[in-house]
Coordinates of C-alpha atoms and ligand atoms in Angstrom, one line a residue:
X1 CA -25.6 8.5 -1.1
X2 CA -23.8 5.3 -1.2
X3 CA -20.1 4.8 -1.7
X4 CA -17.9 1.7 -2.2
X5 CA -15.0 0.4 -0.2
X6 CA -12.2 0.3 -0.7
X7 CA -12.0 4.0 -1.6
X8 CA -8.5 3.4 -2.8
X9 CA -8.2 -0.1 -4.3
X10 CA -5.0 -2.1 -4.5
X11 CA -1.8 -2.3 -2.4
X12 CA -2.0 0.9 -0.3
X13 CA -1.7 -0.3 3.3
X14 CA -1.7 1.5 6.7
X15 CA -3.4 4.8 5.6
X16 CA -2.9 8.0 7.6
X17 CA -4.9 11.1 6.8
X18 CA -4.9 14.8 7.6
X19 CA -6.8 17.8 6.4
X20 CA -5.5 21.2 5.3
X21 CA -8.4 23.6 4.8
X22 CA -10.9 21.8 2.6
X23 CA -8.4 19.3 1.2
X24 CA -7.5 15.9 2.6
X25 CA -4.1 14.2 2.2
X26 CA -3.4 10.5 2.7
X27 CA -0.2 8.4 2.8
X28 CA 0.4 4.7 2.9
X29 CA 3.3 2.3 3.6
X30 CA 5.5 1.1 0.7
X31 CA 8.0 -1.5 1.9
X32 CA 10.6 -2.3 -0.7
X33 CA 9.3 0.0 -3.5
X34 CA 10.8 3.2 -4.8
X35 CA 9.6 5.9 -4.6
X36 CA 8.2 5.5 -1.2
X37 CA 5.0 6.5 0.7
X38 CA 2.3 7.1 -1.9
X39 CA 0.6 10.5 -1.4
X40 CA -3.1 11.1 -2.3
X41 CA -5.3 14.2 -2.3
X42 CA -9.1 14.4 -2.0
X43 CA -11.9 16.9 -1.6
X44 CA -14.7 14.5 -0.6
X45 CA -12.9 11.5 1.0
X46 CA -14.3 9.0 -1.6
X47 CA -12.3 10.1 -4.7
X48 CA -8.6 10.1 -4.2
X49 CA -5.9 11.2 -6.7
X50 CA -2.4 10.1 -6.3
X51 CA -0.3 13.3 -6.5
X52 CA 3.1 11.5 -6.1
X53 CA 5.2 10.1 -3.3
X54 CA 6.7 11.6 -0.2
X55 CA 10.1 9.8 -0.4
X56 CA 11.5 10.5 -3.9
X57 CA 15.3 10.5 -3.3
X58 CA 17.6 7.6 -2.3
X59 CA 18.9 9.9 0.5
X60 CA 15.4 9.7 2.0
X61 CA 14.8 6.1 1.1
X62 CA 17.8 3.7 1.3
X63 CA 16.3 0.3 0.3
X64 CA 19.4 -1.9 0.1
X65 CA 18.6 -5.6 1.0
X66 CA 14.9 -4.8 1.5
X67 CA 12.2 -7.4 0.8
X68 CA 8.4 -7.4 1.0
X69 CA 8.3 -7.4 4.8
X70 CA 11.1 -4.8 5.2
X71 CA 11.6 -1.1 4.3
X72 CA 8.9 1.5 4.9
X73 CA 6.2 0.5 7.4
X74 CA 3.1 2.5 8.5
X75 CA 3.5 6.3 8.1
X76 CA 1.6 9.2 9.7
X77 CA 0.8 12.5 8.0
X78 CA 0.0 15.6 10.0
X79 CA -0.5 19.3 9.0
X80 CA 0.7 21.8 11.6
X81 CA 1.2 25.5 11.4
X82 CA 1.5 25.5 7.6
X83 CA 3.8 22.5 7.4
X84 CA 3.1 18.9 6.5
X85 CA 5.0 16.2 8.4
X86 CA 5.3 12.6 7.5
X87 CA 6.8 10.2 10.0
X88 CA 7.5 6.5 9.4
X89 CA 10.0 3.7 10.0
X90 CA 12.5 2.2 7.6
X91 CA 12.7 -1.1 9.4
X92 CA 15.6 -2.3 7.2
X93 CA 17.8 0.8 6.9
X94 CA 17.7 3.3 9.7
X95 CA 14.6 3.2 11.9
X96 CA 12.1 6.1 12.6
X97 CA 12.4 9.4 10.7
X98 CA 10.3 12.3 9.6
X99 CA 10.3 14.6 6.7
X100 CA 8.4 17.9 6.1
X101 CA 7.3 20.3 3.4
X102 CA 5.4 23.5 3.1
X103 CA 4.5 22.6 -0.5
X104 CA 2.5 19.3 -0.6
X105 CA 3.0 19.2 -4.4
X106 CA 6.7 19.7 -4.1
X107 CA 9.7 18.0 -2.6
X108 CA 10.0 16.9 1.0
X109 CA 13.0 17.6 3.3
X110 CA 15.9 15.2 4.1
X111 CA 15.0 12.8 6.9
X112 CA 15.4 13.6 10.6
X113 CA 16.0 10.4 12.5
X114 CA 14.4 9.7 15.9
X115 CA 15.6 6.9 18.0
X116 CA 12.8 5.1 19.9
X117 CA 11.9 1.4 19.9
X118 CA 9.1 -0.1 17.8
X119 CA 7.2 0.7 14.6
X120 CA 4.2 2.9 13.6
X121 CA 5.4 6.3 14.8
X122 CA 2.9 9.1 15.0
X123 CA 2.9 12.8 15.9
X124 CA 0.6 15.0 17.9
X125 CA 1.0 18.8 18.1
X126 CA -0.5 21.0 20.8
X127 CA 0.5 24.3 22.6
X128 CA 3.8 24.5 20.8
X129 CA 4.7 20.9 21.8
X130 CA 5.3 17.9 19.6
X131 CA 4.6 14.4 20.9
X132 CA 6.1 11.4 19.2
X133 CA 4.6 8.0 19.9
X134 CA 5.2 4.5 18.5
X135 CA 4.5 0.9 19.6
X136 CA 6.9 -0.9 21.8
X137 CA 7.2 -3.5 24.5
X138 CA 8.7 -4.0 28.0
X139 CA 8.8 -6.7 30.6
X140 CA 5.0 -6.4 31.0
X141 CA 4.3 -6.8 27.3
X142 CA 3.2 -4.6 24.4
X143 CA 2.7 -0.9 25.0
X144 CA 2.4 2.5 23.4
X145 CA 5.4 4.6 24.0
X146 CA 5.5 8.4 23.9
X147 CA 8.1 11.2 24.3
X148 CA 8.1 14.9 23.5
X149 CA 10.5 16.0 20.8
X150 CA 11.9 19.2 19.5
X151 CA 10.5 19.0 16.0
X152 CA 12.9 21.4 14.5
X153 CA 16.0 19.6 15.8
X154 CA 14.5 16.1 15.9
X155 CA 15.7 15.6 19.5
X156 CA 13.9 13.9 22.2
X157 CA 13.3 16.4 25.0
X158 CA 11.5 14.2 27.5
X159 CA 12.0 10.6 28.6
X160 CA 10.0 7.9 26.8
X161 CA 7.0 6.7 28.8
X162 CA 4.5 3.9 28.5
X163 CA 1.2 5.6 28.0
X164 CA -1.1 2.6 27.3
X165 CA -1.1 -1.2 27.2
X166 CA -4.1 -1.7 24.9
X167 CA -6.9 -4.1 25.6
X168 CA -5.0 -7.4 25.5
X169 CA -5.0 -8.2 21.8
X170 CA -1.8 -9.3 20.1
X171 CA 0.3 -6.8 18.0
X172 CA -0.7 -3.5 19.7
X173 CA 0.3 -1.0 17.0
X174 CA -0.6 2.1 14.9
X175 CA -1.1 4.6 17.8
X176 CA -2.6 8.0 17.0
X177 CA -3.5 10.7 19.5
X178 CA -6.2 13.4 19.0
X179 CA -7.7 16.1 21.2
X180 CA -11.4 16.3 20.4
X181 CA -13.5 18.4 22.7
X182 CA -12.8 17.6 26.3
X183 CA -10.8 14.4 25.8
X184 CA -7.5 13.1 24.4
X185 CA -8.3 10.0 22.4
X186 CA -5.6 7.4 21.8
X187 CA -6.5 5.0 19.0
X188 CA -4.5 1.9 18.0
X189 CA -4.9 -1.5 16.4
X190 CA -4.7 -5.0 17.8
X191 CA -5.1 -8.5 16.5
X192 CA -2.4 -8.3 13.7
X193 CA -2.9 -7.1 10.2
X194 CA -4.7 -10.3 9.1
X195 CA -8.1 -11.7 9.7
X196 CA -8.2 -10.8 13.4
X197 CA -7.4 -7.1 12.9
X198 CA -9.3 -4.5 14.9
X199 CA -9.3 -0.8 15.9
X200 CA -9.4 0.0 19.6
X201 CA -9.2 3.2 21.6
X202 CA -9.1 4.8 25.0
X203 CA -9.5 8.3 26.3
X204 CA -8.0 10.5 29.0
X205 CA -7.7 14.1 30.1
X206 CA -4.0 14.6 29.3
X207 CA -1.8 13.6 26.4
X208 CA 0.1 11.4 28.8
X209 CA -3.0 9.6 30.1
X210 CA -4.1 7.8 32.1
X211 CA -6.3 6.4 29.4
X212 CA -9.5 4.5 30.0
X213 CA -10.4 2.0 27.3
X214 CA -13.8 2.3 25.5
X215 CA -16.0 -0.4 27.0
X216 CA -17.2 -1.7 23.6
X217 CA -13.8 -2.2 22.0
X218 CA -13.0 -3.1 19.3
X219 CA -14.7 0.0 17.8
X220 CA -14.1 -1.4 14.3
X221 CA -13.4 -5.0 13.1
X222 CA -14.7 -7.4 10.4
X223 CA -13.2 -10.4 12.3
X224 CA -16.6 -11.9 13.0
X225 CA -18.0 -11.4 9.4
X226 CA -17.2 -14.9 8.1
X227 CA -17.8 -15.3 4.4
X228 CA -17.7 -11.6 3.8
X229 CA -15.2 -10.4 1.2
X230 CA -13.9 -7.4 3.1
X231 CA -11.6 -8.5 5.9
X232 CA -8.6 -7.4 8.0
X233 CA -10.1 -4.0 8.9
X234 CA -7.8 -2.1 11.3
X235 CA -5.0 0.4 11.3
X236 CA -7.1 3.5 11.1
X237 CA -6.7 7.3 11.4
X238 CA -9.4 9.9 12.2
X239 CA -10.1 13.1 10.3
X240 CA -12.9 15.6 10.5
X241 CA -14.5 17.2 7.4
X242 CA -15.4 20.9 7.0
X243 CA -19.0 20.1 8.2
X244 CA -17.6 18.8 11.5
X245 CA -18.2 15.1 10.8
X246 CA -15.6 12.6 11.8
X247 CA -14.4 9.8 9.6
X248 CA -11.9 6.9 9.8
X249 CA -9.7 5.9 7.0
X250 CA -8.4 2.4 7.7
X251 CA -7.0 -0.7 5.9
X252 CA -9.0 -3.7 4.8
X253 CA -8.5 -6.3 2.1
X254 CA -10.7 -8.3 -0.2
X255 CA -10.7 -12.1 -0.2
X256 CA -10.6 -13.6 -3.7
X257 CA -13.8 -15.5 -3.0
X258 CA -16.1 -15.5 0.0
X259 CA -15.0 -19.0 1.1
X260 CA -11.3 -18.7 0.1
X261 CA -9.3 -16.9 2.7
X262 CA -6.6 -15.6 0.3
X263 CA -6.0 -12.1 -1.1
X264 CA -3.9 -10.8 -3.9
X265 CA -4.6 -7.1 -4.3
X266 CA -2.9 -6.1 -1.1
X267 CA -4.2 -4.2 1.9
X268 CA -6.4 -1.3 0.6
X269 CA -7.8 1.9 1.9
X270 CA -11.4 2.0 3.3
X271 CA -13.6 4.7 4.8
X272 CA -16.2 4.6 7.5
X273 CA -18.1 7.3 9.3
X274 CA -17.3 7.9 13.0
X275 CA -20.0 9.2 15.3
X276 CA -19.6 10.7 18.7
X277 CA -22.2 10.1 21.4
X278 CA -23.2 12.7 24.0
X279 CA -21.0 10.8 26.5
X280 CA -17.9 11.6 24.4
X281 CA -17.3 8.0 23.2
X282 CA -17.4 7.3 19.5
X283 CA -18.6 4.5 17.3
X284 CA -17.4 3.6 13.8
X285 CA -18.8 2.1 10.6
X286 CA -21.9 0.0 10.4
X287 CA -22.3 -1.4 13.9
X288 CA -18.6 -1.5 14.3
X289 CA -17.9 -3.1 10.8
X290 CA -16.8 -1.8 7.5
X291 CA -18.9 -2.7 4.4
X292 CA -18.1 -2.9 0.7
X293 CA -21.1 -0.6 0.2
X294 CA -21.7 2.1 2.7
X295 CA -24.7 4.4 3.0
X296 CA -24.2 7.9 4.3
X297 CA -26.1 11.1 4.4
X298 CA -22.9 13.0 5.0
X299 CA -21.7 13.2 1.4
X300 CA -23.8 15.1 -1.0
X301 CA -25.7 13.1 -3.7
X302 CA -24.0 15.4 -6.3
X303 CA -20.6 13.7 -5.5
X304 CA -20.0 10.6 -7.6
X305 CA -17.3 8.0 -6.8
X306 CA -15.1 7.3 -9.8
X307 CA -12.4 4.7 -10.3
X308 CA -9.6 4.6 -12.8
X309 CA -10.1 1.4 -14.8
X310 CA -7.8 1.8 -17.8
X311 CA -4.0 2.4 -17.7
X312 CA -1.6 3.0 -20.5
X313 CA 1.9 4.4 -20.7
X314 CA 0.5 7.7 -21.8
X315 CA -1.9 8.2 -18.9
X316 CA 0.4 6.9 -16.1
X317 CA 3.8 8.1 -15.0
X318 CA 7.0 6.5 -13.9
X319 CA 7.5 7.2 -10.2
X320 CA 3.7 7.8 -9.7
X321 CA 1.8 4.7 -10.7
X322 CA 5.0 2.9 -11.8
X323 CA 7.5 2.0 -9.1
X324 CA 10.8 0.1 -8.8
X325 CA 12.2 -2.6 -6.5
X326 CA 14.7 -1.1 -4.0
X327 CA 16.8 1.8 -5.3
X328 CA 16.7 1.4 -9.2
X329 CA 19.7 1.6 -11.4
X330 CA 18.5 4.5 -13.6
X331 CA 20.9 3.8 -16.5
X332 CA 18.8 0.6 -17.3
X333 CA 15.5 2.4 -17.9
X334 CA 14.3 4.7 -20.8
X335 CA 10.7 5.3 -20.0
X336 CA 8.6 7.5 -22.3
X337 CA 4.8 7.8 -23.0
X338 CA 5.2 5.5 -26.0
X339 CA 7.7 2.9 -24.9
X340 CA 9.4 1.5 -21.8
X341 CA 12.8 0.3 -22.7
X342 CA 14.5 -1.9 -20.1
X343 CA 18.0 -3.2 -20.0
X344 CA 18.5 -6.4 -18.0
X345 CA 21.4 -7.0 -15.7
X346 CA 22.5 -10.2 -14.1
X347 CA 20.2 -9.5 -11.1
X348 CA 17.3 -12.0 -11.2
X349 CA 13.7 -11.3 -10.1
X350 CA 14.4 -13.5 -7.1
X351 CA 17.1 -11.1 -5.8
X352 CA 16.8 -9.1 -2.5
X353 CA 20.4 -8.1 -2.5
X354 CA 20.1 -5.8 -5.5
X355 CA 17.5 -4.1 -7.7
X356 CA 16.6 -6.1 -10.8
X357 CA 15.5 -4.2 -13.9
X358 CA 11.8 -4.2 -13.1
X359 CA 9.0 -1.6 -13.2
X360 CA 5.6 -2.4 -11.8
X361 CA 2.1 -1.0 -11.5
X362 CA -0.4 -2.2 -8.8
X363 CA -3.1 -4.8 -9.6
X364 CA -6.1 -2.9 -8.2
X365 CA -8.8 -5.5 -9.0
X366 CA -8.8 -9.3 -9.2
X367 CA -10.5 -9.1 -12.6
X368 CA -8.3 -7.4 -15.2
X369 CA -6.7 -7.8 -18.6
X370 CA -3.2 -6.7 -19.5
X371 CA -1.4 -6.8 -22.9
X372 CA 1.8 -5.3 -24.1
X373 CA 4.0 -5.7 -27.1
X374 CA 7.6 -6.7 -26.7
X375 CA 10.4 -6.3 -29.2
X376 CA 12.6 -9.4 -28.8
X377 CA 16.1 -8.7 -27.6
X378 CA 19.1 -10.8 -26.6
X379 CA 18.0 -11.3 -23.0
X380 CA 15.0 -12.6 -21.1
X381 CA 12.2 -10.0 -21.0
X382 CA 8.5 -10.2 -20.2
X383 CA 5.7 -9.5 -17.8
X384 CA 5.2 -10.7 -14.2
X385 CA 2.4 -11.0 -11.8
X386 CA 4.8 -10.3 -8.9
X387 CA 3.9 -10.7 -5.2
X388 CA 7.4 -11.1 -3.8
X389 CA 10.8 -12.0 -5.0
X390 CA 9.9 -15.6 -4.2
X391 CA 6.3 -15.7 -5.4
X392 CA 5.6 -14.6 -9.0
X393 CA 4.1 -15.8 -12.3
X394 CA 6.1 -14.7 -15.4
X395 CA 5.4 -14.8 -19.1
X396 CA 8.5 -14.1 -21.1
X397 CA 10.7 -14.5 -24.2
X398 CA 14.3 -15.6 -23.7
X399 CA 17.2 -16.9 -25.9
X400 CA 17.0 -20.6 -26.3
X401 CA 20.8 -21.1 -26.2
X402 CA 20.9 -22.2 -29.9
X403 CA 20.6 -18.8 -31.6
X404 CA 16.8 -18.6 -31.4
X405 CA 14.1 -17.6 -28.9
X406 CA 11.4 -19.3 -26.9
X407 CA 8.2 -18.1 -25.2
X408 CA 7.6 -19.5 -21.7
X409 CA 5.5 -19.3 -18.7
X410 CA 7.2 -19.6 -15.3
X411 CA 5.7 -20.1 -11.8
X412 CA 8.1 -19.3 -9.0
X413 CA 6.5 -20.4 -5.7
X414 CA 9.2 -20.3 -3.1
X415 CA 11.9 -22.8 -4.0
X416 CA 9.6 -24.5 -6.5
X417 CA 10.2 -23.2 -10.0
X418 CA 8.2 -24.6 -12.9
X419 CA 8.8 -23.5 -16.5
X420 CA 6.1 -24.7 -18.9
X421 CA 5.0 -24.5 -21.5
X422 CA 8.1 -23.6 -23.4
X423 CA 7.3 -22.7 -27.0
X424 CA 10.0 -22.2 -29.7
X425 CA 9.4 -19.0 -31.7
X426 CA 9.8 -18.8 -35.5
X427 CA 13.2 -17.6 -36.6
X428 CA 11.9 -14.4 -38.1
X429 CA 9.9 -13.4 -35.0
X430 CA 10.7 -9.8 -33.9
X431 CA 7.7 -8.8 -31.9
X432 CA 5.4 -10.7 -29.4
X433 CA 2.3 -9.5 -27.7
X434 CA 2.1 -10.8 -24.1
X435 CA -1.3 -11.0 -22.3
X436 CA -2.4 -11.8 -18.8
X437 CA -6.1 -12.0 -17.9
X438 CA -7.0 -12.1 -14.2
X439 CA -10.1 -13.4 -12.6
X440 CA -10.5 -13.6 -8.8
X441 CA -9.1 -17.1 -8.7
X442 CA -6.6 -17.4 -11.5
X443 CA -4.1 -15.7 -13.9
X444 CA -4.4 -16.8 -17.5
X445 CA -1.5 -16.3 -19.9
X446 CA -1.4 -16.0 -23.7
X447 CA 0.8 -14.5 -26.4
X448 CA 0.5 -13.6 -30.0
X449 CA 3.5 -13.9 -32.4
X450 CA 3.6 -13.9 -36.2
X451 CA -0.2 -14.1 -36.4
X452 CA -0.5 -17.1 -34.1
X453 CA -2.1 -16.9 -30.6
X454 CA -0.6 -19.3 -28.0
X455 CA -2.6 -20.2 -25.0
X456 CA -0.1 -20.8 -22.1
X457 CA -2.8 -21.8 -19.6
X458 CA -3.8 -20.5 -16.2
X459 CA -2.2 -20.6 -12.7
X460 CA -4.1 -20.3 -9.4
X461 CA -4.2 -16.9 -7.7
X462 CA -4.1 -18.3 -4.2
X463 CA -0.5 -19.6 -4.5
X464 CA 0.9 -16.1 -4.9
X465 CA -1.6 -14.5 -2.4
X466 CA -0.4 -12.7 0.7
X467 CA -1.5 -15.7 2.8
X468 CA 0.9 -18.0 0.8
X469 CA 3.7 -15.5 0.4
X470 CA 3.7 -14.2 4.0
X471 CA 4.3 -10.6 2.9
X472 CA 2.9 -7.1 3.5
X473 CA 2.5 -6.0 -0.1
X474 CA 0.1 -6.8 -3.0
X475 CA 0.5 -8.1 -6.6
X476 CA 2.3 -5.8 -8.9
X477 CA 2.0 -6.2 -12.7
X478 CA 5.5 -5.7 -13.8
X479 CA 7.7 -5.5 -16.9
X480 CA 11.2 -6.8 -16.5
X481 CA 14.4 -7.8 -18.2
X482 CA 17.1 -10.1 -17.1
X483 CA 20.4 -10.8 -18.8
X484 CA 22.1 -13.6 -16.8
X485 CA 25.4 -13.2 -18.8
X486 CA 25.3 -9.4 -18.5
X487 CA 24.5 -8.8 -22.1
X488 CA 23.7 -5.1 -22.5
X489 CA 20.6 -4.9 -24.8
X490 CA 17.3 -3.0 -24.6
X491 CA 13.9 -4.8 -24.4
X492 CA 11.3 -2.4 -25.7
X493 CA 7.7 -2.6 -24.4
X494 CA 5.0 -0.7 -26.2
X495 CA 1.2 -0.5 -26.5
X496 CA 0.7 -1.3 -22.8
X497 CA -2.9 -1.6 -21.9
X498 CA -4.3 -2.6 -18.5
X499 CA -8.1 -2.7 -17.9
X500 CA -9.4 -3.6 -14.5
X501 CA -13.0 -4.5 -13.7
X502 CA -14.4 -3.5 -10.3
X503 CA -17.1 -5.9 -9.1
X504 CA -20.6 -4.5 -9.7
X505 CA -21.7 -3.1 -6.3
X506 CA -24.9 -5.1 -6.4
X507 CA -22.9 -8.3 -6.3
X508 CA -21.1 -7.5 -3.0
X509 CA -22.3 -10.0 -0.4
Ligands
LIG601 C1 2.4 -1.8 10.1 C2 1.5 -2.2 11.2 C3 0.6 -3.1 10.5 O1 3.5 -1.0 10.4 O2 1.4 -3.8 9.6 O3 -1.5 -3.2 9.8 C4 2.7 -3.2 9.6 N1 -0.6 -2.9 10.6 O4 0.8 -1.2 11.8 C5 3.2 -3.3 8.2 O5 2.2 -2.8 7.3

C-alpha cells in the first residue's frame, strides 16, 4: 500500500513514540502553548488520533515569560512495566522533568525534576535500571550525556558520563537508546532542525558504550533533495510493530513551494520503514530519505489513511485541538460547542510577559478556508494567522474612538506594523463574518457585514514563515480579544468553520 507523509500534519515537532501491546502512543514538543505535549494514539502508525495532552495543569507546565523558542522542548515517551513515562525540558521554567501515568487516557503525575545539562532528555529501561540521557557539551564539544537514575525518587544514582560525540555535525541532539538483538543502538540528530537536519546512529555492546558509528551515516536526511517539498527530516524515534517490523517516526516540514525555502505549517510528523541487515546495521526510508508518498508492503491494503479536513467548534475541543498562549486566565474564556466568548484584557498579541486572551488551532495545510461570525463588542476582536508574538496577520473589528467601529487588516512583522485597509462599519452593524483563505504562498482576507463583502487583500505567507520568524512553532489560526483600556466585555465567535485541503498525492514532486 502507499501512505502519505506527514502522517500527522501541522505543528507537531520532535515526535517520540512507544508501543503498549498493539497500540502506539506519540508525543510532541509544544513550546509556549497550554496544555503541553500533545498525545496521540494509533493502531497502524499512519492514522493518529489526538487523545489529549500530557501536561494539563499549570503545576506541571509553568509558562511564564515563554515565547516560541522557549517552554517545552523535545519529549520522550516510554512504556515500562505498566507505566507510561514522558520526559522533557521546560527550557524557560525549570529544566528537565518527567511525569508518569498508568492510565494513558487519564491524568499524569506531578513533575519530577532531574538536574542535568542540555535538552532532549530520554529514558532507557533495562534489568531494573533506568538510564537518563540528554545532549550536552564539554571542552571537547557536543556530546550525549547519560546517568542512571532512581526513577521512583527522581534522583541521579551514578555520575553523568559522556557516552558519544556524534559524527561531527552541528547540534548533536535527540538521543534515544535501544537494545535490539545483540546491540545497544544510540540514535541522535545532527545538522540542526532546519534544512541540514539528519538522523545518525552508533551501536555498542553496553548501554554505556563504547559506540561505533554506522559507516553510512546519516541514516536519514533530505538535505540533498533540492527542490523537494519535504525537508528538515531528523529527530526520530524507533518503534517495532507487532509483526516485528521496525519504523522511525521523525520530524519533517513542507516548503510552501519547491523553489521557496519557507514553511508555515510547522515541523510535522513523518514515518519511514527501518530495515535491519544481517550485519545488525539498519537503514531507513527510501535510500535514506523520507518521501511525501511512501510505498510499503508492511501495512495491509485494508488500512486506509484518513485526515481530518473540516473543523468546527462542535467537533473539536478546548484543550485538545484548541490551545492557549502561556498559562491562560480562565475567567476570560467561555467556550462551548456553539460559541467561543472571549473577554479581552490589556495584554496585546505581541506580549510575552503575560497571556493575551487568545485561543488557537493549528493550520495543518497551506490551502485552507476559515470563516467565523463575530458579534461586535466594545474591544478589538478578530482572527489571526499567528506564527509568533512578533509575526502575525490579523483581521479584526475595533472601536474607532468616535463611538463607531471599523474593520481592519493588520500585518505585524517584527517591529513593522501595518494596518490597512481600515474600513468604517455602518452604525447599525452588530455582526461580521471574518474569513481567511490560505494558499501555499498567501493569506487572503475578507469580511461580510450588513450584506456587503469587503475584500481586504492578501499578504505573503513567507513573511510569517518559520524562516522569517526564527521560531520552533507553526502557524496557529486564532481567535482573540484585546481591550487596551481594560474594558470588560465579551466578544462572541460562532459558526466557526475551517476546511483544509491536503495536496493531491499525485502532485507531490
Ligand atoms: C529540540 C531539538 C530540535 O529540542 O529542536 O529538531 C529543538 N530538534 O531536538 C526544539 O524543537
